[in-house]
XYZ file of C-alpha atoms in Angstrom:
174
model
C -86.260 2.770 34.136
C -86.005 0.625 31.633
C -87.121 -3.473 32.059
C -84.824 -5.754 32.334
C -84.450 -7.037 29.096
C -84.128 -3.417 27.710
C -81.348 -2.496 30.036
C -78.481 -3.471 28.517
C -79.899 -1.769 25.599
C -80.687 1.275 26.847
C -77.231 1.117 29.011
C -74.461 0.423 25.540
C -75.739 3.689 24.308
C -76.331 5.742 27.175
C -77.729 8.526 28.384
C -78.269 11.352 30.692
C -80.104 10.549 33.896
C -81.833 13.374 35.908
C -82.663 12.571 39.381
C -86.344 14.236 40.511
C -86.057 14.252 44.537
C -88.716 17.099 45.481
C -90.175 18.003 41.896
C -89.992 18.047 38.478
C -88.302 21.671 37.236
C -90.777 22.598 34.550
C -88.031 22.862 31.744
C -87.093 19.257 32.860
C -90.862 18.798 31.967
C -90.871 20.124 28.907
C -88.168 17.475 27.519
C -91.412 14.911 26.824
C -94.717 14.425 25.975
C -97.510 11.073 26.789
C -95.471 8.414 24.941
C -92.269 9.141 27.060
C -93.745 8.497 30.539
C -93.509 4.610 32.015
C -93.079 2.999 34.499
C -90.590 0.850 36.173
C -92.171 -2.576 37.909
C -92.394 -2.951 40.781
C -90.750 -6.267 42.809
C -92.211 -9.456 42.885
C -93.296 -9.184 47.419
C -94.451 -5.926 46.794
C -98.254 -5.377 48.323
C -100.136 -2.070 48.006
C -100.624 -0.663 50.933
C -104.441 -1.487 52.142
C -106.077 1.871 51.942
C -104.301 3.141 48.973
C -102.613 6.611 50.659
C -98.821 7.283 51.000
C -99.231 7.161 55.280
C -99.065 3.563 57.529
C -101.223 4.485 60.500
C -99.747 1.716 62.041
C -96.165 2.371 61.730
C -93.694 2.099 65.191
C -90.066 1.027 65.666
C -91.593 -2.586 65.031
C -92.399 -1.794 61.677
C -89.174 0.704 61.312
C -87.011 -3.024 61.583
C -89.038 -5.016 59.333
C -89.092 -2.215 56.378
C -85.069 -2.166 56.676
C -85.367 -6.433 55.923
C -87.929 -5.585 53.030
C -86.512 -5.561 49.509
C -89.955 -5.252 47.629
C -90.576 -1.672 46.092
C -93.530 -0.866 44.003
C -94.540 0.031 40.620
C -93.523 3.494 39.371
C -93.255 6.299 37.297
C -90.441 7.129 35.697
C -89.835 9.672 31.681
C -87.226 9.210 29.289
C -86.962 9.912 25.719
C -84.090 9.829 23.094
C -82.379 13.507 23.427
C -83.236 14.216 19.663
C -86.508 13.756 19.717
C -86.706 15.782 23.150
C -84.434 19.190 21.939
C -87.175 19.292 19.270
C -90.090 19.373 22.394
C -87.433 22.015 23.859
C -87.235 24.321 20.194
C -91.742 23.841 19.577
C -92.037 25.232 23.482
C -90.020 27.438 23.279
C -91.414 30.700 21.958
C -94.684 30.268 24.024
C -92.495 29.948 27.010
C -90.509 32.835 26.234
C -94.369 34.179 26.286
C -94.858 32.873 29.688
C -92.086 33.404 31.654
C -89.986 36.288 30.277
C -87.219 37.224 27.823
C -84.590 37.167 31.054
C -85.799 33.721 32.331
C -86.220 32.577 28.702
C -82.241 32.686 27.946
C -82.151 30.330 30.812
C -84.557 27.937 28.843
C -82.072 29.031 25.932
C -79.571 27.726 27.647
C -80.692 24.580 29.099
C -81.110 23.980 26.328
C -77.839 24.224 24.477
C -76.507 22.273 27.345
C -78.676 19.628 26.306
C -77.450 19.324 22.854
C -73.781 19.156 24.213
C -74.116 16.213 25.938
C -72.899 13.218 24.717
C -75.460 10.658 24.780
C -77.903 9.673 22.983
C -81.115 9.600 25.486
C -82.417 11.107 28.752
C -83.899 9.674 31.840
C -85.626 12.046 34.654
C -85.920 9.185 37.778
C -88.277 9.474 39.738
C -88.684 7.145 42.543
C -88.434 9.090 45.399
C -90.884 11.678 44.326
C -93.053 8.299 43.755
C -92.542 7.450 47.380
C -94.385 10.520 48.611
C -98.099 9.764 46.902
C -100.232 6.516 46.634
C -99.228 4.373 44.033
C -100.128 5.846 41.194
C -100.067 9.094 41.828
C -97.449 10.365 39.988
C -97.946 8.790 36.808
C -101.669 10.754 36.864
C -99.728 13.948 37.650
C -96.808 13.658 35.292
C -99.664 12.245 32.566
C -102.086 16.133 34.204
C -98.819 18.117 33.281
C -97.684 16.993 30.382
C -101.513 17.615 28.688
C -101.122 20.715 30.622
C -97.537 21.554 27.959
C -99.740 20.324 24.871
C -102.732 22.505 25.802
C -99.054 25.518 25.820
C -98.124 25.316 22.281
C -102.193 25.386 21.344
C -102.994 27.831 23.029
C -100.258 29.723 23.281
C -100.744 30.167 26.938
C -98.877 28.824 29.798
C -101.480 27.348 32.688
C -102.126 24.366 34.639
C -105.120 22.579 35.450
C -106.962 22.817 38.094
C -107.218 19.739 40.144
C -111.233 19.733 40.100
C -110.839 19.654 36.560
C -108.461 15.990 36.294
C -110.947 12.469 36.895
C -108.124 10.956 37.441
C -108.024 8.483 34.742
C -105.636 7.214 34.566
C -103.281 6.513 30.812
C -105.280 8.808 28.836
């Protein structure tokens, strides 16, 4: 989400919000580049998990009641862009996707572009807080950057492929 100082301006010109709960669909990802990945700030009272994983090994009923009163949240990655820029990205990736997914499925992509073009707003936002909560701190940002790099490579090579986990060194912000 935009920072508090940016929120009024963002919502004054409004935007389409999509919420990703289990994963981000390929067609959605095609709207964005690496510069569209942003980090929502966490709350002031957020403390990261001591062993940097998403699993609370000490979870019990007492922990549950403590969590109900806890309003802390960690920073998380989200993606946002201006609609016109996102449409340009969709069009740039169109032919490569046609080759990768076939003509029938590509028609769904063409319909997706038309849907985005018809949106009355100037911005597109994919809320990812729920997905981020499924992993460790910063993991979603790493995965988003990897997916965007794969899409960029698709444009250069003409081949839609995903990078293997063992080829990615975990560096954030590349």
